[in-house]
Structures are given as C-alpha cells and as structure tokens.
MMTF fields as JSON, N, C-alpha, C and O atoms, coordinates in Angstrom:
{
  "mmtfVersion": "1.0.0",
  "mmtfProducer": "UNKNOWN",
  "numBonds": 451,
  "numAtoms": 452,
  "numGroups": 113,
  "numChains": 1,
  "numModels": 1,
  "chainsPerModel": [1],
  "groupsPerChain": [113],
  "chainIdList": ["A"],
  "bondAtomList": [4, 2, 8, 6, 12, 10, 16, 14, 20, 18, 24, 22, 28, 26, 32, 30, 36, 34, 40, 38, 44, 42, 48, 46, 52, 50, 56, 54, 60, 58, 64, 62, 68, 66, 72, 70, 76, 74, 80, 78, 84, 82, 88, 86, 92, 90, 96, 94, 100, 98, 104, 102, 108, 106, 112, 110, 116, 114, 120, 118, 124, 122, 128, 126, 132, 130, 136, 134, 140, 138, 144, 142, 148, 146, 152, 150, 156, 154, 160, 158, 164, 162, 168, 166, 172, 170, 176, 174, 180, 178, 184, 182, 188, 186, 192, 190, 196, 194, 200, 198, 204, 202, 208, 206, 212, 210, 216, 214, 220, 218, 224, 222, 228, 226, 232, 230, 236, 234, 240, 238, 244, 242, 248, 246, 252, 250, 256, 254, 260, 258, 264, 262, 268, 266, 272, 270, 276, 274, 280, 278, 284, 282, 288, 286, 292, 290, 296, 294, 300, 298, 304, 302, 308, 306, 312, 310, 316, 314, 320, 318, 324, 322, 328, 326, 332, 330, 336, 334, 340, 338, 344, 342, 348, 346, 352, 350, 356, 354, 360, 358, 364, 362, 368, 366, 372, 370, 376, 374, 380, 378, 384, 382, 388, 386, 392, 390, 396, 394, 400, 398, 404, 402, 408, 406, 412, 410, 416, 414, 420, 418, 424, 422, 428, 426, 432, 430, 436, 434, 440, 438, 444, 442, 448, 446],
  "bondOrderList": [1, 1, 1, 1, 1, 1, 1, 1, 1, 1, 1, 1, 1, 1, 1, 1, 1, 1, 1, 1, 1, 1, 1, 1, 1, 1, 1, 1, 1, 1, 1, 1, 1, 1, 1, 1, 1, 1, 1, 1, 1, 1, 1, 1, 1, 1, 1, 1, 1, 1, 1, 1, 1, 1, 1, 1, 1, 1, 1, 1, 1, 1, 1, 1, 1, 1, 1, 1, 1, 1, 1, 1, 1, 1, 1, 1, 1, 1, 1, 1, 1, 1, 1, 1, 1, 1, 1, 1, 1, 1, 1, 1, 1, 1, 1, 1, 1, 1, 1, 1, 1, 1, 1, 1, 1, 1, 1, 1, 1, 1, 1, 1],
  "groupList": [{"groupName": "MET", "atomNameList": ["N", "CA", "C", "O"], "elementList": ["N", "C", "C", "O"], "formalChargeList": [0, 0, 0, 0], "bondAtomList": [1, 0, 2, 1, 3, 2], "bondOrderList": [1, 1, 2], "singleLetterCode": "M", "chemCompType": "L-PEPTIDE LINKING"}, {"groupName": "GLU", "atomNameList": ["N", "CA", "C", "O"], "elementList": ["N", "C", "C", "O"], "formalChargeList": [0, 0, 0, 0], "bondAtomList": [1, 0, 2, 1, 3, 2], "bondOrderList": [1, 1, 2], "singleLetterCode": "E", "chemCompType": "L-PEPTIDE LINKING"}, {"groupName": "CYS", "atomNameList": ["N", "CA", "C", "O"], "elementList": ["N", "C", "C", "O"], "formalChargeList": [0, 0, 0, 0], "bondAtomList": [1, 0, 2, 1, 3, 2], "bondOrderList": [1, 1, 2], "singleLetterCode": "C", "chemCompType": "L-PEPTIDE LINKING"}, {"groupName": "ALA", "atomNameList": ["N", "CA", "C", "O"], "elementList": ["N", "C", "C", "O"], "formalChargeList": [0, 0, 0, 0], "bondAtomList": [1, 0, 2, 1, 3, 2], "bondOrderList": [1, 1, 2], "singleLetterCode": "A", "chemCompType": "L-PEPTIDE LINKING"}, {"groupName": "GLN", "atomNameList": ["N", "CA", "C", "O"], "elementList": ["N", "C", "C", "O"], "formalChargeList": [0, 0, 0, 0], "bondAtomList": [1, 0, 2, 1, 3, 2], "bondOrderList": [1, 1, 2], "singleLetterCode": "Q", "chemCompType": "L-PEPTIDE LINKING"}, {"groupName": "THR", "atomNameList": ["N", "CA", "C", "O"], "elementList": ["N", "C", "C", "O"], "formalChargeList": [0, 0, 0, 0], "bondAtomList": [1, 0, 2, 1, 3, 2], "bondOrderList": [1, 1, 2], "singleLetterCode": "T", "chemCompType": "L-PEPTIDE LINKING"}, {"groupName": "VAL", "atomNameList": ["N", "CA", "C", "O"], "elementList": ["N", "C", "C", "O"], "formalChargeList": [0, 0, 0, 0], "bondAtomList": [1, 0, 2, 1, 3, 2], "bondOrderList": [1, 1, 2], "singleLetterCode": "V", "chemCompType": "L-PEPTIDE LINKING"}, {"groupName": "LEU", "atomNameList": ["N", "CA", "C", "O"], "elementList": ["N", "C", "C", "O"], "formalChargeList": [0, 0, 0, 0], "bondAtomList": [1, 0, 2, 1, 3, 2], "bondOrderList": [1, 1, 2], "singleLetterCode": "L", "chemCompType": "L-PEPTIDE LINKING"}, {"groupName": "PHE", "atomNameList": ["N", "CA", "C", "O"], "elementList": ["N", "C", "C", "O"], "formalChargeList": [0, 0, 0, 0], "bondAtomList": [1, 0, 2, 1, 3, 2], "bondOrderList": [1, 1, 2], "singleLetterCode": "F", "chemCompType": "L-PEPTIDE LINKING"}, {"groupName": "ASP", "atomNameList": ["N", "CA", "C", "O"], "elementList": ["N", "C", "C", "O"], "formalChargeList": [0, 0, 0, 0], "bondAtomList": [1, 0, 2, 1, 3, 2], "bondOrderList": [1, 1, 2], "singleLetterCode": "D", "chemCompType": "L-PEPTIDE LINKING"}, {"groupName": "ILE", "atomNameList": ["N", "CA", "C", "O"], "elementList": ["N", "C", "C", "O"], "formalChargeList": [0, 0, 0, 0], "bondAtomList": [1, 0, 2, 1, 3, 2], "bondOrderList": [1, 1, 2], "singleLetterCode": "I", "chemCompType": "L-PEPTIDE LINKING"}, {"groupName": "ARG", "atomNameList": ["N", "CA", "C", "O"], "elementList": ["N", "C", "C", "O"], "formalChargeList": [0, 0, 0, 0], "bondAtomList": [1, 0, 2, 1, 3, 2], "bondOrderList": [1, 1, 2], "singleLetterCode": "R", "chemCompType": "L-PEPTIDE LINKING"}, {"groupName": "PRO", "atomNameList": ["N", "CA", "C", "O"], "elementList": ["N", "C", "C", "O"], "formalChargeList": [0, 0, 0, 0], "bondAtomList": [1, 0, 2, 1, 3, 2], "bondOrderList": [1, 1, 2], "singleLetterCode": "P", "chemCompType": "L-PEPTIDE LINKING"}, {"groupName": "LYS", "atomNameList": ["N", "CA", "C", "O"], "elementList": ["N", "C", "C", "O"], "formalChargeList": [0, 0, 0, 0], "bondAtomList": [1, 0, 2, 1, 3, 2], "bondOrderList": [1, 1, 2], "singleLetterCode": "K", "chemCompType": "L-PEPTIDE LINKING"}, {"groupName": "TYR", "atomNameList": ["N", "CA", "C", "O"], "elementList": ["N", "C", "C", "O"], "formalChargeList": [0, 0, 0, 0], "bondAtomList": [1, 0, 2, 1, 3, 2], "bondOrderList": [1, 1, 2], "singleLetterCode": "Y", "chemCompType": "L-PEPTIDE LINKING"}, {"groupName": "SER", "atomNameList": ["N", "CA", "C", "O"], "elementList": ["N", "C", "C", "O"], "formalChargeList": [0, 0, 0, 0], "bondAtomList": [1, 0, 2, 1, 3, 2], "bondOrderList": [1, 1, 2], "singleLetterCode": "S", "chemCompType": "L-PEPTIDE LINKING"}, {"groupName": "ASN", "atomNameList": ["N", "CA", "C", "O"], "elementList": ["N", "C", "C", "O"], "formalChargeList": [0, 0, 0, 0], "bondAtomList": [1, 0, 2, 1, 3, 2], "bondOrderList": [1, 1, 2], "singleLetterCode": "N", "chemCompType": "L-PEPTIDE LINKING"}, {"groupName": "GLY", "atomNameList": ["N", "CA", "C", "O"], "elementList": ["N", "C", "C", "O"], "formalChargeList": [0, 0, 0, 0], "bondAtomList": [1, 0, 2, 1, 3, 2], "bondOrderList": [1, 1, 2], "singleLetterCode": "G", "chemCompType": "PEPTIDE LINKING"}, {"groupName": "HIS", "atomNameList": ["N", "CA", "C", "O"], "elementList": ["N", "C", "C", "O"], "formalChargeList": [0, 0, 0, 0], "bondAtomList": [1, 0, 2, 1, 3, 2], "bondOrderList": [1, 1, 2], "singleLetterCode": "H", "chemCompType": "L-PEPTIDE LINKING"}, {"groupName": "TRP", "atomNameList": ["N", "CA", "C", "O"], "elementList": ["N", "C", "C", "O"], "formalChargeList": [0, 0, 0, 0], "bondAtomList": [1, 0, 2, 1, 3, 2], "bondOrderList": [1, 1, 2], "singleLetterCode": "W", "chemCompType": "L-PEPTIDE LINKING"}],
  "groupTypeList": [0, 1, 2, 0, 3, 4, 1, 5, 6, 7, 8, 1, 9, 6, 7, 2, 4, 10, 6, 9, 0, 10, 11, 12, 1, 13, 1, 9, 14, 10, 15, 7, 11, 16, 0, 13, 15, 2, 13, 7, 15, 17, 18, 6, 8, 16, 10, 7, 8, 16, 7, 16, 13, 8, 10, 3, 8, 1, 5, 11, 9, 12, 8, 7, 10, 11, 11, 1, 18, 1, 16, 12, 5, 7, 5, 1, 19, 9, 11, 8, 3, 18, 11, 1, 14, 10, 11, 7, 15, 0, 1, 1, 9, 10, 1, 9, 3, 15, 16, 1, 6, 17, 9, 10, 19, 9, 1, 15, 8, 1, 3, 12, 8],
  "groupIdList": [1, 2, 3, 4, 5, 6, 7, 8, 9, 10, 11, 12, 13, 14, 15, 16, 17, 18, 19, 20, 21, 22, 23, 24, 25, 26, 27, 28, 29, 30, 31, 32, 33, 34, 35, 36, 37, 38, 39, 40, 41, 42, 43, 44, 45, 46, 47, 48, 49, 50, 51, 52, 53, 54, 55, 56, 57, 58, 59, 60, 61, 62, 63, 64, 65, 66, 67, 68, 69, 70, 71, 72, 73, 74, 75, 76, 77, 78, 79, 80, 81, 82, 83, 84, 85, 86, 87, 88, 89, 90, 91, 92, 93, 94, 95, 96, 97, 98, 99, 100, 101, 102, 103, 104, 105, 106, 107, 108, 109, 110, 111, 112, 113],
  "secStructList": [7, 4, 4, 4, 6, 7, 7, 7, 7, 7, 2, 2, 2, 2, 2, 2, 2, 2, 2, 2, 2, 2, 7, 7, 1, 1, 6, 6, 7, 7, 7, 2, 2, 2, 2, 2, 2, 7, 6, 6, 2, 2, 2, 2, 2, 2, 2, 2, 2, 7, 2, 2, 2, 2, 2, 2, 2, 2, 6, 7, 7, 2, 2, 2, 2, 2, 2, 2, 2, 2, 7, 6, 6, 1, 7, 2, 2, 2, 2, 2, 2, 2, 2, 2, 2, 2, 2, 2, 2, 2, 2, 2, 2, 2, 2, 2, 2, 2, 2, 2, 2, 2, 2, 6, 7, 7, 4, 4, 4, 1, 7, 7, 7],
  "xCoordList": [101.875, 101.021, 100.3, 99.968, 100.06, 99.377, 100.222, 99.682, 101.55, 102.421, 102.451, 102.848, 102.034, 101.959, 100.538, 100.226, 99.676, 98.278, 97.537, 96.711, 97.843, 97.184, 96.41, 96.808, 95.305, 94.504, 95.243, 95.814, 95.228, 95.9, 95.169, 93.94, 95.927, 95.358, 95.636, 96.759, 94.628, 94.791, 95.637, 95.555, 96.455, 97.31, 96.482, 96.892, 95.32, 94.457, 94.035, 93.949, 93.773, 93.403, 94.575, 94.402, 95.761, 96.959, 97.236, 97.555, 97.119, 97.35, 96.343, 96.717, 95.089, 94.068, 94.383, 94.218, 94.832, 95.197, 96.389, 96.408, 97.364, 98.53, 98.129, 98.58, 97.29, 96.836, 96.05, 96.18, 95.238, 94.496, 95.437, 95.159, 96.533, 97.477, 98.265, 98.485, 98.685, 99.54, 98.725, 99.177, 97.566, 96.713, 97.489, 97.728, 97.878, 98.659, 97.837, 96.608, 98.549, 97.879, 97.122, 95.98, 97.757, 97.105, 97.049, 98.052, 95.897, 95.748, 96.351, 96.319, 96.904, 97.524, 98.848, 99.224, 99.56, 100.869, 101.182, 100.55, 102.181, 102.65, 104.049, 104.94, 104.241, 105.543, 106.369, 105.863, 107.647, 108.533, 108.087, 108.186, 107.603, 107.102, 105.933, 105.83, 105.052, 103.926, 104.41, 103.877, 105.429, 105.97, 106.623, 106.456, 107.364, 108.035, 107.07, 107.338, 105.95, 104.989, 104.032, 103.305, 104.028, 103.124, 103.751, 104.906, 102.992, 103.493, 103.487, 104.137, 102.764, 102.648, 103.54, 103.341, 104.511, 105.353, 106.143, 106.421, 106.5, 107.186, 106.32, 106.813, 105.033, 104.11, 103.99, 103.851, 104.042, 103.964, 105.135, 104.95, 106.335, 107.503, 107.422, 107.826, 106.913, 106.735, 105.736, 105.938, 104.662, 103.655, 104.265, 103.991, 105.088, 105.645, 106.803, 106.952, 107.629, 108.877, 109.041, 109.98, 108.17, 108.344, 107.03, 106.095, 106.964, 105.725, 105.289, 104.099, 106.236, 105.876, 105.261, 104.272, 105.841, 105.299, 103.976, 103.112, 103.808, 102.531, 101.433, 100.335, 101.728, 100.74, 100.443, 99.289, 101.46, 101.244, 100.382, 99.534, 100.598, 99.805, 98.353, 97.433, 98.152, 96.797, 96.027, 94.802, 96.734, 96.059, 96.178, 95.969, 96.513, 96.672, 95.333, 94.263, 95.424, 94.248, 93.848, 94.609, 92.677, 92.295, 92.077, 92.274, 91.672, 91.474, 92.807, 92.895, 93.844, 95.179, 95.706, 96.325, 95.464, 95.907, 95.197, 95.826, 93.899, 93.149, 93.676, 93.794, 93.996, 94.533, 95.901, 96.207, 96.715, 98.017, 97.874, 98.672, 96.862, 96.656, 96.035, 96.088, 95.448, 94.864, 95.938, 95.692, 97.117, 98.211, 99.425, 100.322, 99.465, 100.553, 101.9, 102.916, 101.922, 103.203, 104.075, 105.283, 103.479, 104.256, 105.067, 104.57, 106.3, 107.138, 106.871, 106.187, 107.418, 107.277, 107.906, 107.39, 109.022, 109.682, 108.78, 108.69, 108.113, 107.199, 106.071, 105.703, 105.528, 104.448, 104.957, 104.285, 106.159, 106.745, 106.971, 106.633, 107.54, 107.805, 106.509, 106.46, 105.472, 104.175, 103.597, 103.112, 103.648, 103.141, 103.917, 103.324, 105.249, 106.07, 105.802, 105.78, 105.6, 105.282, 103.976, 103.884, 102.985, 101.697, 101.867, 101.331, 102.612, 102.812, 103.526, 103.122, 104.587, 105.341, 104.523, 104.622, 103.719, 102.889, 101.817, 101.458, 101.299, 100.314, 100.965, 100.369, 102.193, 102.906, 103.163, 103.041, 103.513, 103.76, 102.469, 102.502, 101.354, 100.066, 99.708, 99.17, 100.011, 99.732, 100.604, 100.128, 101.895, 102.795, 102.338, 102.373, 101.908, 101.423, 100.182, 100.032, 99.295, 98.067, 98.387, 97.76, 99.366, 99.716, 100.421, 100.274, 101.179, 101.829, 100.819, 100.989, 99.78, 98.755, 97.982, 97.535, 97.82, 97.135, 97.939, 97.359, 99.26, 100.116, 100.055, 100.225, 99.815, 99.739, 98.451, 98.377, 97.457, 96.168, 96.287, 95.494, 97.255, 97.427, 97.553, 98.48, 96.649, 96.599, 97.324, 97.288, 97.986, 98.713, 97.779, 98.206, 96.511, 95.571, 95.327, 94.88, 95.622, 95.421, 96.635, 96.565, 97.742, 98.948, 98.815, 98.124, 99.492, 99.443, 100.263, 101.316, 99.791, 100.558, 101.812, 101.85, 102.823, 104.071, 104.053, 105.027],
  "yCoordList": [63.061, 64.114, 63.676, 64.504, 62.391, 61.897, 62.101, 62.36, 61.988, 62.174, 63.638, 63.938, 64.549, 65.966, 66.381, 67.57, 65.387, 65.608, 66.409, 67.267, 66.117, 66.761, 65.704, 64.541, 66.133, 65.225, 64.932, 65.835, 63.685, 63.292, 63.876, 63.842, 64.406, 64.998, 64.046, 63.57, 63.774, 62.888, 63.551, 64.761, 62.741, 63.268, 63.89, 64.889, 63.308, 63.86, 65.287, 66.136, 65.551, 66.899, 67.87, 69.017, 67.394, 68.233, 68.52, 69.652, 67.516, 67.693, 68.678, 69.526, 68.579, 69.506, 70.932, 71.88, 71.071, 72.39, 72.965, 74.156, 72.139, 72.597, 73.022, 74.059, 72.235, 72.588, 73.896, 74.718, 74.099, 75.357, 76.542, 77.649, 76.32, 77.401, 77.778, 78.96, 76.786, 77.032, 77.418, 78.228, 76.86, 77.076, 76.813, 77.731, 75.56, 75.254, 75.436, 75.367, 75.671, 75.843, 74.577, 74.642, 73.437, 72.137, 71.421, 71.335, 70.916, 70.27, 68.871, 68.219, 68.402, 67.082, 67.057, 66.036, 68.186, 68.246, 69.693, 70.639, 69.82, 71.143, 71.317, 70.517, 72.355, 72.587, 73.566, 74.228, 73.63, 74.572, 76.004, 76.87, 76.251, 77.582, 77.969, 79.118, 77.003, 77.27, 77.611, 78.509, 76.883, 77.131, 78.508, 79.216, 78.888, 80.186, 81.35, 82.418, 81.158, 82.244, 82.358, 83.345, 81.372, 81.369, 82.111, 81.869, 83.006, 83.742, 82.883, 83.225, 81.78, 80.918, 79.683, 78.728, 79.686, 78.501, 78.173, 77.004, 79.181, 78.923, 78.127, 77.25, 78.427, 77.664, 76.22, 75.297, 76.029, 74.67, 73.839, 72.699, 74.398, 73.653, 73.42, 72.361, 74.379, 74.181, 73.071, 72.264, 73.027, 71.977, 70.608, 69.65, 70.515, 69.217, 68.755, 67.555, 69.68, 69.272, 69.646, 69.175, 70.47, 70.923, 70.758, 71.536, 69.755, 69.437, 70.569, 70.873, 71.191, 72.287, 73.46, 74.039, 73.81, 74.922, 74.534, 75.388, 73.26, 72.799, 72.947, 73.409, 72.558, 72.692, 74.166, 74.533, 75.004, 76.438, 77.003, 77.863, 76.521, 76.992, 76.542, 77.297, 75.319, 74.787, 75.473, 75.579, 75.937, 76.532, 78.043, 78.663, 78.651, 80.106, 80.804, 80.234, 82.033, 82.832, 83.662, 84.537, 83.41, 84.162, 85.652, 86.474, 86.004, 87.415, 88.155, 89.316, 87.48, 88.075, 88.282, 89.305, 87.326, 87.435, 88.6, 89.357, 88.743, 89.843, 91.179, 92.126, 91.263, 92.498, 92.841, 94.013, 91.818, 92.047, 92.553, 93.371, 92.064, 92.493, 93.879, 94.506, 94.368, 95.707, 96.777, 97.82, 96.53, 97.492, 96.8, 96.371, 96.686, 95.934, 96.647, 96.062, 97.9, 98.615, 98.169, 98.401, 97.53, 97.069, 95.832, 94.932, 95.801, 94.625, 93.611, 93.901, 92.432, 91.398, 91.86, 91.561, 92.589, 93.126, 94.134, 94.118, 95.009, 95.986, 95.292, 95.701, 94.24, 93.485, 92.828, 92.86, 92.228, 91.598, 92.623, 92.374, 93.773, 94.815, 95.314, 95.571, 95.454, 95.909, 94.879, 95.243, 93.59, 92.535, 92.503, 92.379, 92.616, 92.604, 93.821, 93.711, 94.98, 96.186, 96.002, 96.359, 95.453, 95.222, 94.215, 94.411, 93.129, 92.107, 92.688, 92.446, 93.453, 94.035, 95.068, 95.149, 95.859, 96.85, 96.163, 96.653, 95.022, 94.28, 93.705, 93.736, 93.176, 92.66, 93.774, 93.562, 94.945, 96.076, 96.504, 96.853, 96.482, 96.818, 95.824, 96.199, 94.559, 93.532, 93.749, 93.629, 94.071, 94.337, 95.557, 95.556, 96.599, 97.81, 97.511, 98.023, 96.692, 96.344, 95.532, 95.722, 94.621, 93.823, 94.679, 94.424, 95.685, 96.583, 97.491, 97.824, 97.892, 98.737, 98.0, 98.611, 96.697, 95.912, 95.951, 95.994, 95.936, 96.02, 97.396, 97.518, 98.444, 99.8, 100.048, 100.977, 99.23, 99.419, 99.094, 99.575, 98.295, 97.866, 99.092, 99.889, 99.226, 100.39, 100.054, 98.91, 101.05, 100.828, 100.437, 99.779, 100.824, 100.492, 98.988, 98.486, 98.27, 96.825, 96.083, 94.875, 96.774, 96.109, 95.813, 96.507, 94.779, 94.379, 95.371, 95.833, 95.691, 96.612, 95.925, 94.705, 96.718, 96.177, 96.148, 95.721],
  "zCoordList": [88.802, 89.289, 90.556, 91.403, 90.685, 91.873, 93.119, 94.195, 92.99, 94.146, 94.587, 95.713, 93.705, 94.043, 94.411, 94.475, 94.651, 95.023, 93.956, 94.269, 92.693, 91.556, 90.791, 90.721, 90.223, 89.417, 88.11, 87.498, 87.692, 86.471, 85.265, 85.196, 84.326, 83.117, 81.957, 81.795, 81.164, 80.02, 78.939, 78.727, 78.256, 77.203, 76.087, 75.496, 75.794, 74.749, 75.083, 74.196, 76.361, 76.79, 76.652, 76.239, 77.002, 76.877, 75.406, 75.043, 74.571, 73.14, 72.546, 71.735, 72.934, 72.453, 72.894, 72.127, 74.125, 74.64, 73.867, 73.559, 73.558, 72.806, 71.396, 70.909, 70.744, 69.4, 69.438, 68.531, 70.477, 70.611, 70.835, 70.374, 71.53, 71.802, 70.549, 70.284, 69.786, 68.63, 67.39, 66.58, 67.247, 66.07, 64.777, 63.993, 64.562, 63.36, 62.087, 62.104, 60.979, 59.698, 59.314, 58.858, 59.5, 59.269, 60.605, 61.312, 60.944, 62.255, 62.301, 63.344, 61.177, 61.151, 61.891, 62.467, 61.878, 62.518, 62.893, 62.423, 63.758, 64.191, 63.633, 63.915, 62.847, 62.227, 63.063, 63.969, 62.729, 63.391, 63.108, 63.977, 61.909, 61.542, 62.45, 62.878, 62.743, 63.646, 65.045, 65.696, 65.504, 66.841, 66.924, 67.917, 65.885, 65.896, 65.811, 66.362, 65.128, 64.976, 66.168, 66.284, 67.036, 68.187, 69.363, 69.712, 69.967, 71.135, 72.392, 73.379, 72.363, 73.533, 73.444, 74.195, 72.546, 72.381, 73.652, 73.92, 74.425, 75.697, 76.649, 77.358, 76.67, 77.514, 77.026, 77.83, 75.707, 75.151, 75.649, 76.075, 75.601, 76.083, 77.592, 78.072, 78.334, 79.775, 80.055, 80.962, 79.282, 79.468, 79.204, 79.928, 78.174, 77.794, 78.667, 78.896, 79.163, 79.797, 81.262, 81.903, 81.811, 83.186, 83.946, 83.756, 84.798, 85.504, 86.432, 86.518, 87.124, 88.028, 87.275, 87.725, 86.133, 85.351, 84.7, 84.502, 84.365, 83.829, 84.871, 84.562, 86.097, 87.174, 87.435, 87.655, 87.412, 87.593, 86.467, 86.704, 85.244, 84.108, 84.24, 83.927, 84.7, 84.862, 85.989, 85.928, 87.011, 88.173, 88.197, 89.24, 87.056, 87.005, 87.256, 87.042, 87.708, 88.034, 86.814, 86.401, 86.227, 85.029, 85.293, 84.398, 86.513, 86.837, 86.895, 86.496, 87.394, 87.423, 86.008, 85.714, 85.149, 83.763, 83.071, 82.331, 83.305, 82.706, 83.196, 82.418, 84.487, 85.049, 84.439, 84.215, 84.173, 83.564, 82.127, 81.669, 81.428, 80.049, 79.956, 78.898, 81.042, 81.027, 80.878, 80.272, 81.42, 81.326, 80.712, 81.439, 79.382, 78.741, 78.774, 78.399, 79.216, 79.258, 80.425, 80.413, 81.436, 82.574, 82.198, 81.521, 82.637, 82.414, 83.517, 84.499, 83.338, 84.368, 85.679, 86.756, 85.591, 86.778, 87.487, 88.714, 86.736, 87.337, 88.093, 89.194, 87.489, 88.155, 89.433, 90.464, 89.362, 90.54, 91.648, 92.805, 91.296, 92.29, 92.911, 94.114, 92.119, 92.642, 93.616, 94.687, 93.249, 94.144, 95.455, 96.526, 95.374, 96.577, 97.454, 98.68, 96.832, 97.591, 98.36, 99.535, 97.7, 98.368, 99.495, 100.585, 99.245, 100.282, 101.489, 102.626, 101.253, 102.363, 103.124, 104.348, 102.422, 103.118, 103.953, 105.024, 103.47, 104.264, 105.514, 106.592, 105.382, 106.546, 107.561, 108.768, 107.07, 107.957, 108.665, 109.845, 107.969, 108.585, 109.684, 110.726, 109.44, 110.451, 111.678, 112.807, 111.463, 112.586, 113.369, 114.6, 112.664, 113.333, 114.154, 115.264, 113.622, 114.34, 115.587, 116.629, 115.49, 116.663, 117.712, 118.907, 117.291, 118.242, 118.93, 120.103, 118.224, 118.823, 119.903, 120.874, 119.742, 120.763, 122.051, 123.136, 121.954, 123.134, 123.765, 124.978, 122.976, 123.507, 124.288, 125.092, 124.054, 124.728, 126.212, 127.021, 126.561, 127.943, 128.839, 128.694, 129.726, 130.605, 131.898, 132.35, 132.503, 133.744, 134.87, 135.818, 134.792, 135.864, 135.952, 136.983, 134.867, 134.879, 135.411, 135.636, 135.616, 136.092, 137.587, 138.333, 137.972, 139.378, 140.222, 139.783, 141.408, 142.277, 142.802, 142.955, 143.071, 143.602, 145.08, 145.701]
}
C-alpha cells in the first residue's frame, strides 16, 4: 500500500471491519453459511484479494452511497449512464463556453490590412 501512496491499514482493523460486515452468529469464526447470507460478501472477498478494490472501498463517498440507496429501483447500469450523461453534458458546456469566448472577438479589434 505504501507504493501506492496509501496509508497502511492494520490487519486487526481489516478483520474487525469484515466481522462487522458479515455479522457472524458466533464471533469466534465465520462460517460459509454466514458468508452466503451476507449481502456484503462480495466486498469481503474484494477486501481480502484485490488491493485496488480494497482501496476503492476504503475511499468511497458516503454521500454517493446514500444517494444510490434513495432510489433502489435503479440498476448499476442506470447509475453509470446517468453519471456519464452528466459528465458529457458538463464537457459540452465547457466547450460551448470556450467557443463563446472566441465569438466575443469584435472586428474592430482586428488589425487593419
């Protein structure tokens, strides 16, 4: 994690986070039944086996997550399409603004021939 300019996380902290996510029946061990019944089991495997996804999980935006839970009928694809639409419309607004600056140029400011 240090080579990725990330602060090192202690294993005890990761283990506590995993136990909080799974909420096993007995805190002595995590069973397969606990993993199957947990909706966050995919995140547990990402935390354990994929460093990039672990960092993404640690740096996630809680406000974005809350907004996603406000409308649970949207699929992941719908959310992606909405984000891309907003990004592309913002890029288009920036291009339009830069083109308008060029339109302001008045002929009276041009050099005579």
